[in-house]
CSV table of C-alpha atoms and ligand atoms in Angstrom, one decimal:
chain,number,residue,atom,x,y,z
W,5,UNK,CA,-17.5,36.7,10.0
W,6,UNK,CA,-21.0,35.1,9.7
W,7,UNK,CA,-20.8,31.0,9.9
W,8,UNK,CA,-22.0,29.8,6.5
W,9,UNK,CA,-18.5,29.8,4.8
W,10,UNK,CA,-17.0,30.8,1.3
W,11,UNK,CA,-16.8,27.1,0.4
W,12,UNK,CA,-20.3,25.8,1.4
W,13,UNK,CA,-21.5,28.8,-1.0
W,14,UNK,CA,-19.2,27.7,-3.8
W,15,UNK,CA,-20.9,24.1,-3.6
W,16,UNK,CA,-24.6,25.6,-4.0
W,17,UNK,CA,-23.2,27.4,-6.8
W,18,UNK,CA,-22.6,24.1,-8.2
W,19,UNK,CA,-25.6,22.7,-7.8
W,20,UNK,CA,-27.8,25.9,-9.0
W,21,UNK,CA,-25.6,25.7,-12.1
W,22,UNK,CA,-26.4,22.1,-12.6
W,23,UNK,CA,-30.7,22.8,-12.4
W,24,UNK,CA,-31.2,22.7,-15.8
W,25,UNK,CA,-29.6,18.7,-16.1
W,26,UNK,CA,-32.9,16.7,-15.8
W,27,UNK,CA,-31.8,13.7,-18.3
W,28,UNK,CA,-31.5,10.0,-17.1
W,29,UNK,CA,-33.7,8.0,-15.6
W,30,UNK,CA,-34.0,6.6,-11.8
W,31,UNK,CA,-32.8,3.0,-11.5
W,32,UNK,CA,-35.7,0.9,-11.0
W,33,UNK,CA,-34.3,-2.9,-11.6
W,34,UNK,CA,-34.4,-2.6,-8.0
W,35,UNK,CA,-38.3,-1.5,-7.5
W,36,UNK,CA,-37.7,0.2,-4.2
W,37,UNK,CA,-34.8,2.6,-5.9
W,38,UNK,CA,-37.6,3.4,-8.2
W,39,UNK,CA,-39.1,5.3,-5.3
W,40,UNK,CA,-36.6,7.7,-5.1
W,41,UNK,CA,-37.5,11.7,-5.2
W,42,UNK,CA,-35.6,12.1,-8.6
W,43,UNK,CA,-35.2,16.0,-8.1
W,44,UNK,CA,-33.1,15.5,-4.8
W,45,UNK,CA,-29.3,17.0,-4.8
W,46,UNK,CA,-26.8,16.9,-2.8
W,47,UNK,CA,-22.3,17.6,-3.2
W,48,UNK,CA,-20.2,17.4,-0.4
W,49,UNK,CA,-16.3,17.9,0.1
W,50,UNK,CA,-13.8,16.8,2.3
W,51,UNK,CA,-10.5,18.1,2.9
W,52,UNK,CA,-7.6,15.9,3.9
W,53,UNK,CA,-7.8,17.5,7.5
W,54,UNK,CA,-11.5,16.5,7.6
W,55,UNK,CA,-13.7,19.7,7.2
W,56,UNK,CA,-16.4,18.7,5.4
W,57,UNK,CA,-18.7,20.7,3.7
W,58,UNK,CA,-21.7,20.1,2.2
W,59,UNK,CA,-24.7,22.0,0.0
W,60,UNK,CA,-28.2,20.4,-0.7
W,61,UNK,CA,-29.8,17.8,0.9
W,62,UNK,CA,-26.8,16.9,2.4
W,63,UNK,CA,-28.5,15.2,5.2
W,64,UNK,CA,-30.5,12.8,2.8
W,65,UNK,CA,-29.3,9.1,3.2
W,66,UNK,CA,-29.6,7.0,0.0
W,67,UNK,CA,-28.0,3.5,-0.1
W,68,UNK,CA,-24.1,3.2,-0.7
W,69,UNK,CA,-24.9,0.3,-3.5
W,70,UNK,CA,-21.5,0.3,-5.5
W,71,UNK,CA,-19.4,3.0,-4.0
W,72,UNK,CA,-19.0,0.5,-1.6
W,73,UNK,CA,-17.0,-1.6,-3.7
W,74,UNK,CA,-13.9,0.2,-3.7
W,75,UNK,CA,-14.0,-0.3,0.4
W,76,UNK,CA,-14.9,-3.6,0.1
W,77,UNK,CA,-11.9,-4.4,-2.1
W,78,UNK,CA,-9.2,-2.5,0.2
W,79,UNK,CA,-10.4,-4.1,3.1
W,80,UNK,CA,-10.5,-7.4,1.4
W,81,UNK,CA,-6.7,-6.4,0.5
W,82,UNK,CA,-5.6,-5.7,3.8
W,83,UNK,CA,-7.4,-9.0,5.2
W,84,UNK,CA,-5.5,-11.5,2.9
W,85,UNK,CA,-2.7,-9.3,1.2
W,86,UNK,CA,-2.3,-8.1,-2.3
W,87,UNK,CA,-1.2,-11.1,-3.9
W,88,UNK,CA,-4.1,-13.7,-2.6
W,89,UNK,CA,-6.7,-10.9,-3.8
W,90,UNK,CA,-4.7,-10.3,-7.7
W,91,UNK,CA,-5.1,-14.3,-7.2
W,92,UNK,CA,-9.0,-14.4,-7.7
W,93,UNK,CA,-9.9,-10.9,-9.3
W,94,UNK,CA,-8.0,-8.9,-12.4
W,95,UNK,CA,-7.3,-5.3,-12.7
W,96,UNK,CA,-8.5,-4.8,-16.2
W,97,UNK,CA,-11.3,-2.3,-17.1
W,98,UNK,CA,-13.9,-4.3,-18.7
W,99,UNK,CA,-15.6,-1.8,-21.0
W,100,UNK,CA,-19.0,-3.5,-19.9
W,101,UNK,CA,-22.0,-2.8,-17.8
W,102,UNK,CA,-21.8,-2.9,-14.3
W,103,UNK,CA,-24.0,-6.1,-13.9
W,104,UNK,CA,-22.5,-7.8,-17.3
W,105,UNK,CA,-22.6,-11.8,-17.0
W,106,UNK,CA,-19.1,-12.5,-17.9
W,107,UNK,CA,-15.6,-13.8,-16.9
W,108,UNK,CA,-12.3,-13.2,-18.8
W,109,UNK,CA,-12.4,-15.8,-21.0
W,110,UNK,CA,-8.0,-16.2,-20.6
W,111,UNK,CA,-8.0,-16.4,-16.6
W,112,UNK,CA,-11.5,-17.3,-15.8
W,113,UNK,CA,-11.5,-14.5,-12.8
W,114,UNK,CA,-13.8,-11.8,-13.1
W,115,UNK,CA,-12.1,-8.6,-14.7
W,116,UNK,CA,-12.1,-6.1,-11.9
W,117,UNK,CA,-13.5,-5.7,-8.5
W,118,UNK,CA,-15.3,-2.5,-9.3
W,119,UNK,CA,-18.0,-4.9,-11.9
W,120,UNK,CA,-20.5,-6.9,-9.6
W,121,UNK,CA,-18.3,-10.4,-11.0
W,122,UNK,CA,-15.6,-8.7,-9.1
W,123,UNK,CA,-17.6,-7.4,-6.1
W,124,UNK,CA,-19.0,-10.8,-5.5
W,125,UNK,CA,-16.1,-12.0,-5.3
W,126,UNK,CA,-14.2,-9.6,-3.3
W,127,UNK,CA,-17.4,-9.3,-0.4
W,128,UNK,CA,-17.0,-13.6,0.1
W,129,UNK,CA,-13.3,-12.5,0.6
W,130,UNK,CA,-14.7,-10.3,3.5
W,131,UNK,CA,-15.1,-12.8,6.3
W,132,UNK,CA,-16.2,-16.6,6.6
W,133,UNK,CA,-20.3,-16.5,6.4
W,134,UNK,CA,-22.8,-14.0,5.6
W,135,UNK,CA,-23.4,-12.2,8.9
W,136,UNK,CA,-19.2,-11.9,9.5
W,137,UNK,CA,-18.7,-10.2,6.4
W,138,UNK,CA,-21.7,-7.3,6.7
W,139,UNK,CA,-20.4,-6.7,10.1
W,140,UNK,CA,-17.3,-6.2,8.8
W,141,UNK,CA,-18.4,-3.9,6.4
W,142,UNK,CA,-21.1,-2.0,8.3
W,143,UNK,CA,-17.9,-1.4,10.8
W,144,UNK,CA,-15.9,-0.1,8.3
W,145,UNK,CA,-18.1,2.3,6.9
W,146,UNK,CA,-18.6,3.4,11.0
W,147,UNK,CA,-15.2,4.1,11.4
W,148,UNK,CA,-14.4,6.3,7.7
W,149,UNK,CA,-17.9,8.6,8.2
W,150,UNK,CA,-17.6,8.2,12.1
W,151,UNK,CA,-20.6,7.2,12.9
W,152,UNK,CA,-22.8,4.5,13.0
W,153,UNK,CA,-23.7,3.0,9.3
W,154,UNK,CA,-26.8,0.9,9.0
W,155,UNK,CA,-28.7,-1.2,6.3
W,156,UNK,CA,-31.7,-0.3,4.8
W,157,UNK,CA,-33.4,-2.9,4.9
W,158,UNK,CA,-36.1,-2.4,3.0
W,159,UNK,CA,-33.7,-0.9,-0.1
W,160,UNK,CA,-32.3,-4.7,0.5
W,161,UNK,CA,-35.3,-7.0,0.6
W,162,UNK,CA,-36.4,-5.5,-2.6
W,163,UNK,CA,-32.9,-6.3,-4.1
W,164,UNK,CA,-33.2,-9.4,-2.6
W,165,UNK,CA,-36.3,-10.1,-4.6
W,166,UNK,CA,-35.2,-9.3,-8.2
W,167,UNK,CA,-31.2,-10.5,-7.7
W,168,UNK,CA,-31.5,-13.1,-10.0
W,169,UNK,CA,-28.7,-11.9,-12.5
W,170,UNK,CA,-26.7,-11.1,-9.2
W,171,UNK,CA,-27.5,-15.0,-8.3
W,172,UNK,CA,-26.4,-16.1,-11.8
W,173,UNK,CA,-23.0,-14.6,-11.7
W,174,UNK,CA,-22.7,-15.9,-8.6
W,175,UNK,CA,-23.0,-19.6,-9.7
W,176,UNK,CA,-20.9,-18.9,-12.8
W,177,UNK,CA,-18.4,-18.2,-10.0
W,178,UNK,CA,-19.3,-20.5,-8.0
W,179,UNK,CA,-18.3,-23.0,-10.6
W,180,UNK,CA,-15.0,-22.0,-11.4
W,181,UNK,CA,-14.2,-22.5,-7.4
W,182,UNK,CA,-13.8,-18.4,-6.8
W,183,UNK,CA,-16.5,-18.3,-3.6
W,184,UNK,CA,-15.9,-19.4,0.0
W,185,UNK,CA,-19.1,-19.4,0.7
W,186,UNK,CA,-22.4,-20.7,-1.5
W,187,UNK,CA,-23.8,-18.3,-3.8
W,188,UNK,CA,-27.2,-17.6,-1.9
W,189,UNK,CA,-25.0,-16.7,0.8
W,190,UNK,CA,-22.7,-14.3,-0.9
W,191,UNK,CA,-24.9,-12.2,-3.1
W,192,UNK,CA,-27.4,-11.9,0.1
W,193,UNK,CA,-24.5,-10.9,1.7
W,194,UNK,CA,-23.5,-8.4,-1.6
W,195,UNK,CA,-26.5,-7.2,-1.8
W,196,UNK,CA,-26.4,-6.2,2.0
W,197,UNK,CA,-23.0,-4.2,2.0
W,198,UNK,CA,-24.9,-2.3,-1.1
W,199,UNK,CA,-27.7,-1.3,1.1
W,200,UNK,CA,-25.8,0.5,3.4
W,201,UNK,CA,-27.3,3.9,4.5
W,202,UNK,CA,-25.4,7.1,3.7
W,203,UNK,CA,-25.6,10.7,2.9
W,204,UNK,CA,-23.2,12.7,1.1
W,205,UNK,CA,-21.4,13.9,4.3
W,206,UNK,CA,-20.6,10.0,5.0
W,207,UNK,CA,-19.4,9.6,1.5
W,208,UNK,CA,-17.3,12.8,1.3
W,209,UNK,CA,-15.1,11.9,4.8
W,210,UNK,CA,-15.1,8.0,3.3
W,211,UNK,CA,-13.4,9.7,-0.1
W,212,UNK,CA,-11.1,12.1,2.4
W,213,UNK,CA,-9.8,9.0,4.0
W,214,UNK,CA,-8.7,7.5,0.3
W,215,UNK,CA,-7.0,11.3,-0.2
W,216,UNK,CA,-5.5,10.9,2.9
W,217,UNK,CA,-3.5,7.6,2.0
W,218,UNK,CA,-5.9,5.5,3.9
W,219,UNK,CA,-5.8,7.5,7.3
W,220,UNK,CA,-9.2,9.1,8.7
W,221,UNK,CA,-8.2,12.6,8.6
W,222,UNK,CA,-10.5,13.3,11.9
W,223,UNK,CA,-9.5,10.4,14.1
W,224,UNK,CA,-6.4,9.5,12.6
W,225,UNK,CA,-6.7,6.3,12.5
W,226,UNK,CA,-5.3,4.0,9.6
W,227,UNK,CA,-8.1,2.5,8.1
W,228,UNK,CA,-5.8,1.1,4.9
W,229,UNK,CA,-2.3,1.0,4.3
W,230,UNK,CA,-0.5,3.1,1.9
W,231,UNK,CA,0.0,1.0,-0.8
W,232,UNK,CA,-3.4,-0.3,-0.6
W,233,UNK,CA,-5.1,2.6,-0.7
W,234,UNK,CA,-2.1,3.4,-3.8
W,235,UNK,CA,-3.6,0.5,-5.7
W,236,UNK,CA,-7.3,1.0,-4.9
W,237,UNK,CA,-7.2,4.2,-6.6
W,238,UNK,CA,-5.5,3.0,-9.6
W,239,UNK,CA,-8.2,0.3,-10.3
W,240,UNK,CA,-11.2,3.0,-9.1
W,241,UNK,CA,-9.5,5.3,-12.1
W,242,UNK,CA,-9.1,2.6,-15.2
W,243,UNK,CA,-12.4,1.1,-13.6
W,244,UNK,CA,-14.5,2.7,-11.4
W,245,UNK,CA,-16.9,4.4,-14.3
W,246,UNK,CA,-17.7,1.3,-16.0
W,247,UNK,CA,-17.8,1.6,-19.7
W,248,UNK,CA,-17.5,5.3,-19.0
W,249,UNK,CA,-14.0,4.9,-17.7
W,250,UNK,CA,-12.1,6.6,-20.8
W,251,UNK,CA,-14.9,9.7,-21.1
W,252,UNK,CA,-14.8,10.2,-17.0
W,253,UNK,CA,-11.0,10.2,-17.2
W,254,UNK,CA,-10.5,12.5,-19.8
W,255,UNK,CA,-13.1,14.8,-18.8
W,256,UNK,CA,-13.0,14.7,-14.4
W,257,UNK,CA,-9.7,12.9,-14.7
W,258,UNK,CA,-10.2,11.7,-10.7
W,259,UNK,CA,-10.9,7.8,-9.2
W,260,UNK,CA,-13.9,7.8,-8.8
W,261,UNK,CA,-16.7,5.0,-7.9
W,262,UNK,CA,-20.5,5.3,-8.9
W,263,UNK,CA,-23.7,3.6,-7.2
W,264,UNK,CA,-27.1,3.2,-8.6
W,265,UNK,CA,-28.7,5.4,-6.4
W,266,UNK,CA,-27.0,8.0,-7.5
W,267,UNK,CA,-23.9,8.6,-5.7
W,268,UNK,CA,-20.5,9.2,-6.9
W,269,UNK,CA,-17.5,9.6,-5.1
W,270,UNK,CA,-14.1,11.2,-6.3
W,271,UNK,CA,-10.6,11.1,-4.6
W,272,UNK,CA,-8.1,13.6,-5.6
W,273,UNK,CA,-4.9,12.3,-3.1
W,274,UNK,CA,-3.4,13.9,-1.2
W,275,UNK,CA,-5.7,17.1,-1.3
W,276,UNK,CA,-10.3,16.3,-1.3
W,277,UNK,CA,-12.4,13.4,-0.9
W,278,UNK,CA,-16.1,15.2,-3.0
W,279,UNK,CA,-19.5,13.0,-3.5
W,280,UNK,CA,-22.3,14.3,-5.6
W,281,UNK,CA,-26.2,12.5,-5.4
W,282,UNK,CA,-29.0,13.0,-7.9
W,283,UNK,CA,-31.1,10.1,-8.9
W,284,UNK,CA,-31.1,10.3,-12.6
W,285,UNK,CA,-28.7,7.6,-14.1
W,286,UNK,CA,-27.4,7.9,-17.6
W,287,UNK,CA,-26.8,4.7,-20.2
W,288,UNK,CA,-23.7,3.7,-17.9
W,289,UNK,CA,-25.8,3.8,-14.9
W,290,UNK,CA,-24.0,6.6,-13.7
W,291,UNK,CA,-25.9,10.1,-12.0
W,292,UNK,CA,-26.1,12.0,-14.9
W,293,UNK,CA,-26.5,15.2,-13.1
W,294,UNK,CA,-23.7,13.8,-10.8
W,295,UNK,CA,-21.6,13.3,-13.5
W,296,UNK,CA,-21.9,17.4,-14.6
W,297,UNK,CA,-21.2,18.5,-10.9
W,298,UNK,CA,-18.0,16.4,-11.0
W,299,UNK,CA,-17.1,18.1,-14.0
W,300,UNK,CA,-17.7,21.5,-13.1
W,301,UNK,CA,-15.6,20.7,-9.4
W,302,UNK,CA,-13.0,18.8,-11.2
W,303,UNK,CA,-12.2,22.2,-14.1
W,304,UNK,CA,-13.3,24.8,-11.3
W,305,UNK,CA,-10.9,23.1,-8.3
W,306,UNK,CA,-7.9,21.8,-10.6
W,307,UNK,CA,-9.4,18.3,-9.8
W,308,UNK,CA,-7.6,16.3,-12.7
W,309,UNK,CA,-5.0,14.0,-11.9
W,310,UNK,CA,-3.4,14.9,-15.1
W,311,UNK,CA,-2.7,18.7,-14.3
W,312,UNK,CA,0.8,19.6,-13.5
W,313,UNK,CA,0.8,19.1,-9.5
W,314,UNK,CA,0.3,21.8,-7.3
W,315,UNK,CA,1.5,21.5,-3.8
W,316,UNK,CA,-1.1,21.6,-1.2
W,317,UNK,CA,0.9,23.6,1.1
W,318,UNK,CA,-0.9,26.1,3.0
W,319,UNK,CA,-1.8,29.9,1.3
W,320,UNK,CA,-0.8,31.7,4.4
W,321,UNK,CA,2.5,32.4,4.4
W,322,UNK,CA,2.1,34.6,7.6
W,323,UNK,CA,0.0,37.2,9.2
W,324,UNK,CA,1.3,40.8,10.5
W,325,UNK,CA,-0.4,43.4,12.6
W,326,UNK,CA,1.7,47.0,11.0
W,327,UNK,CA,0.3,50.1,10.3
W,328,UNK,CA,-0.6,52.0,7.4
W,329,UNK,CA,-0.5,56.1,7.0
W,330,UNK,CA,-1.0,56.1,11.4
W,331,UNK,CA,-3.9,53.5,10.6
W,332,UNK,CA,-3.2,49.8,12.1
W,333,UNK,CA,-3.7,47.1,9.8
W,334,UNK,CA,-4.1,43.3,9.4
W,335,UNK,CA,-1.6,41.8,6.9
W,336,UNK,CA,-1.9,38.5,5.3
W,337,UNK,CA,1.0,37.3,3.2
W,338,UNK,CA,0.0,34.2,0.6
W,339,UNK,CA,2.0,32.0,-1.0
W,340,UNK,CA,2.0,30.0,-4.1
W,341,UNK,CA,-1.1,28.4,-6.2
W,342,UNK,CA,-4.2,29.2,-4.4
W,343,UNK,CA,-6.1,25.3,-5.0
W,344,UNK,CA,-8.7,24.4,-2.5
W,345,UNK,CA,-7.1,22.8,0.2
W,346,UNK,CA,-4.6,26.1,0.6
W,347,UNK,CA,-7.4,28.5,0.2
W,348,UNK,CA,-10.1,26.7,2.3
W,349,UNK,CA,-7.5,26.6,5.2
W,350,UNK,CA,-6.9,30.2,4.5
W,351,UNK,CA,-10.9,31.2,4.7
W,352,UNK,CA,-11.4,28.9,7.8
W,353,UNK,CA,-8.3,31.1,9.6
W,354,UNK,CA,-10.3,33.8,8.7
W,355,UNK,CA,-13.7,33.2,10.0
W,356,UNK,CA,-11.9,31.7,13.5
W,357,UNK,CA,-9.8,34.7,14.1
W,358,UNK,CA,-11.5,37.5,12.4
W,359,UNK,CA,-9.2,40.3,11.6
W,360,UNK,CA,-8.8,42.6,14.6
W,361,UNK,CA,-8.1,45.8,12.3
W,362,UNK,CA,-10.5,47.7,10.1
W,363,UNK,CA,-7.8,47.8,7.6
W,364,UNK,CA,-7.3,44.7,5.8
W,365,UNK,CA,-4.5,43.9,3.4
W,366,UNK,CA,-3.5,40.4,0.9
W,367,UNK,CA,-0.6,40.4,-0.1
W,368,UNK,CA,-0.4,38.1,-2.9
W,369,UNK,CA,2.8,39.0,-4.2
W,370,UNK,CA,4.6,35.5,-3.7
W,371,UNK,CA,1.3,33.6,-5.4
W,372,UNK,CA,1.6,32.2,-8.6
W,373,UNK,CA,-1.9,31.1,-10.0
W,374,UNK,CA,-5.2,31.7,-8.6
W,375,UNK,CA,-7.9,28.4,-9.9
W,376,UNK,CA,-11.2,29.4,-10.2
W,377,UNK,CA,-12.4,28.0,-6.6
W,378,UNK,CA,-10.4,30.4,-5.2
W,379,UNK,CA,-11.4,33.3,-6.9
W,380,UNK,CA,-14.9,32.7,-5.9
W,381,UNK,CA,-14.3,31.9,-2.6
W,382,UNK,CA,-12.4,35.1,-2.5
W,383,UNK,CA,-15.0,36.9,-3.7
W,384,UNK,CA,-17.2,35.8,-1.3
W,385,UNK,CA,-14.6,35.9,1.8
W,386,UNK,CA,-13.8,39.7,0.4
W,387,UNK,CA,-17.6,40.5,0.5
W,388,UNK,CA,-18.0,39.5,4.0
W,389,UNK,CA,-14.9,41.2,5.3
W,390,UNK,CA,-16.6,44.4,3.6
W,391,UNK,CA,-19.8,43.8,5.2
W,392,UNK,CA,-18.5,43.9,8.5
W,393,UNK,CA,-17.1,47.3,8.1
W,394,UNK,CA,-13.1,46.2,6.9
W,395,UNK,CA,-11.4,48.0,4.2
W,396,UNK,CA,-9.5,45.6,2.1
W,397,UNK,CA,-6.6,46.1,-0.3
W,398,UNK,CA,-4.6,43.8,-2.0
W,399,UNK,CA,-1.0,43.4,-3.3
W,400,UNK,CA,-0.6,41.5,-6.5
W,401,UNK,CA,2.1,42.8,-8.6
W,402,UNK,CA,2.1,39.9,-11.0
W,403,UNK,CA,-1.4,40.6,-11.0
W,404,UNK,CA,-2.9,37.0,-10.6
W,405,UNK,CA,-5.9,37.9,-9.9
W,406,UNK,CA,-7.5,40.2,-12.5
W,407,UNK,CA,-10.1,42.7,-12.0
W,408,UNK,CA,-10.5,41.0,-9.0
W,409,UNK,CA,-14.5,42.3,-7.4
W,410,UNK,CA,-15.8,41.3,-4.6
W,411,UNK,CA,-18.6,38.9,-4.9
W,412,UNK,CA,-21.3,41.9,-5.0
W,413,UNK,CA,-19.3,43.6,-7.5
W,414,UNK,CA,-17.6,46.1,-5.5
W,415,UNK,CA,-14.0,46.7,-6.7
W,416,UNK,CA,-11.4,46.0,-4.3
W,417,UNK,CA,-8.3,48.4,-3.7
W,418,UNK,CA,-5.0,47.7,-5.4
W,419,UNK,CA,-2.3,49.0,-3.0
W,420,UNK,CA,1.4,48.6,-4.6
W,421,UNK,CA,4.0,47.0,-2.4
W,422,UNK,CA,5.6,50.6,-1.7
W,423,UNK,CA,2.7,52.0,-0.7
W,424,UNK,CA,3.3,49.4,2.4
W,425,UNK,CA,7.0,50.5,2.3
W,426,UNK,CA,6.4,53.7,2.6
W,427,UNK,CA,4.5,54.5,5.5
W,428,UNK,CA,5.8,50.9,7.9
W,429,UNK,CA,8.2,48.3,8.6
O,521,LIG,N1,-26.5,-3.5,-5.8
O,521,LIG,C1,-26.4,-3.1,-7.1
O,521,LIG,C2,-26.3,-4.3,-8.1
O,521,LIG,O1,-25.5,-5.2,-7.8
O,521,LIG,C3,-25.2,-2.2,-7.3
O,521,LIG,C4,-25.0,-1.7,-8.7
O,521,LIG,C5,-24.4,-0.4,-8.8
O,521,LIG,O2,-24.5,0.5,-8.0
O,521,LIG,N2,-23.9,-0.1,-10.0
O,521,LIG,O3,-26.9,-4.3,-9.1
């Protein structure tokens, strides 16, 4: 089968269908952000074995700005333990703007680690002066995108420049004892860890690592611990939108973290890391393009949390070579709910070991639903098959997959299960 896969296609189907969403406006509170190319796109997905695909200008690099937050806070978490860090910041969505210049006015901690009172806070927790503590995070993001992350420093210097209500929340914290260091310090050091360099790729392995229960799904290492990552993902879904948290959750339903530049990442565990980029913020200084990709991934690949569970297990239940009326034939016998991570390990068998027979046959008698994604992606994976001279039939009995086409529109044969009976095994 020709390289670019089923998947990769899927996610420039998600940005063509996105074109028309030109609202919002590029952040310019921070005058070089203002610079940005506001028509650039990008989406990018990560499996929790680490295939990551990408559509767009995937190889773009914006800056990180508060996706790095959630990081931030796990590594802060596994530096001095849950308790110490519950100790200085809450867990309570805020309702307010990102950059809002308050405290909870009952514990005098900032509400949440995902607003910048919180972040603050959580990036002094990082190490003991500014320099230890961007190390630290500069190494971290390294070792979740696996390769080296740098700042951009001009993205910085011109935070640096107009940080004041960074600086004042800073000394409101300062005052109530909750820095280690002094508040120059931190938010230079804040405003740093923000300008970290990343594309979508970066993010989308970075998310994977969150699905994965805090292991790097390539290198296998364990960047968090379990219950870490477990509580991370709980405060990036009550707070990771901002004052958007209730609409995002009902609507994408995933943790998710957004950044000023326009990134936003989404975890589903146990199954995809994904992170969209377009410029445009909304009101909540969230990518408002972004924000319609995630929806359209989150319906389209069974995304939301809140959606009876569907095992990840893989879609292949097994392959047969038999042979059909004296013809030999390739079998492939799924299983269960085709979701993305089943059918894009499914599609990547296919295109590494291409069907030796002309005659190809799905059974799909022991699946139960097909989602959207992998109906596409079928389509697709059916089309190239034909292109390269197979003949495909399918099995489907329970007939979970409708009037399935390939994606040119040629019908595909429906065989039923005797018709196998009757001429092998
Ligand atoms: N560095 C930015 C700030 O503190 C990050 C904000 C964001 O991405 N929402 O203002």
């Amino acid at each position: 089968m020709s390289m670019q896969s089923p998947i990769t296609e899927y996610l420039a189907d998600i940005i063509a269908a996105t074109n028309h969403v030109d609202s919002g406006a590029v952040a310019d509170y921070i005058p070089e952000l203002g610079a940005a190319d506001p028509n650039l796109v990008a989406v990018a997905m990560s499996t929790v074995n680490g295939t990551v695909y990408a559509s767009g200008d995937a190889e773009h690099r914006f800056t990180i700005q508060s996706m790095s937050k959630p990081f931030a806070y796990a590594l802060a978490i596994e530096t001095h333990g849950l308790e110490t860090v519950l100790d200085r910041i809450g867990v309570e969505p805020s309702g307010e703007a990102f950059n809002e210049l308050s405290l909870d006015p009952e514990t005098g901690k900032p509400r949440n680690p995902m607003i910048n009172a919180g972040a603050i806070t959580t990036h002094s927790l990082i190490g003991d002066d500014e320099d230890a503590c961007v190390d630290r995070m500069l190494a971290l993001f390294s070792r979740l995108a696996e390769r080296p992350i740098e700042i951009d420093e001009v993205v910085a210097a011109s935070e640096l420049e107009t940080g004041d209500r960074n600086l004042g929340l800073a000394y409101l914290l300062h005052a109530s004892n909750a820095l280690r260091q002094d508040p120059r310090t931190v938010v230079t050091g804040y405003i740093r860890q923000c300008a970290a360099s990343v594309n979508v790729r970066d993010l989308a392995l970075m998310a994977a690592t969150l699905a994965n229960g805090g292991v790097q799904p390539n290198t296998g290492e364990r960047v968090f611990s379990r219950m870490g990552t477990r509580h991370l993902l709980s405060v990036m879904t009550s707070c990771g939108m901002y004052d958007a948290a209730g609409d995002w959750l009902t609507t994408v339903g995933i943790p998710a973290k957004s950044g000023v530049a326009g990134g936003i990442i989404g975890v589903l565990p146990g199954q995809v890391g994904v992170a969209v980029f377009s410029p445009r913020l909304d009101a909540h200084g969230n990518s408002a393009r972004g924000v319609e990709m995630m929806k359209l991934l989150s319906d389209d690949l069974g995304l939301h949390l809140m959606e009876a569970s569907r095992p990840a297990r893989s879609s292949l239940r097994e392959t047969r070579t038999t042979s059909v009326d004296g013809r030999p034939a390739t079998v492939y016998v799924l299983q269960g709910d085709l979701v993305l991570s089943s059918i894009e390990s499914l599609v990547r068998e296919l295109i590494d070991n291409p069907p030796p027979t002309e005659l190809v046959v799905f059974d799909m008698s022991r699946v139960d639903e097909v989602l959207p994604v992998a109906r596409r992606t079928s389509a697709e994976t059916a089309a190239k098959l034909i292109d390269e001279g197979h003949q495909i039939a399918l099995i489907d009995p329970e007939n979970t997959i409708p009037g399935f086409r390939d994606s040119h529109g040629r019908a595909v044969e429906r065989w039923t299960s005797e018709h196998m009976d009757a001429t092998d095994r």
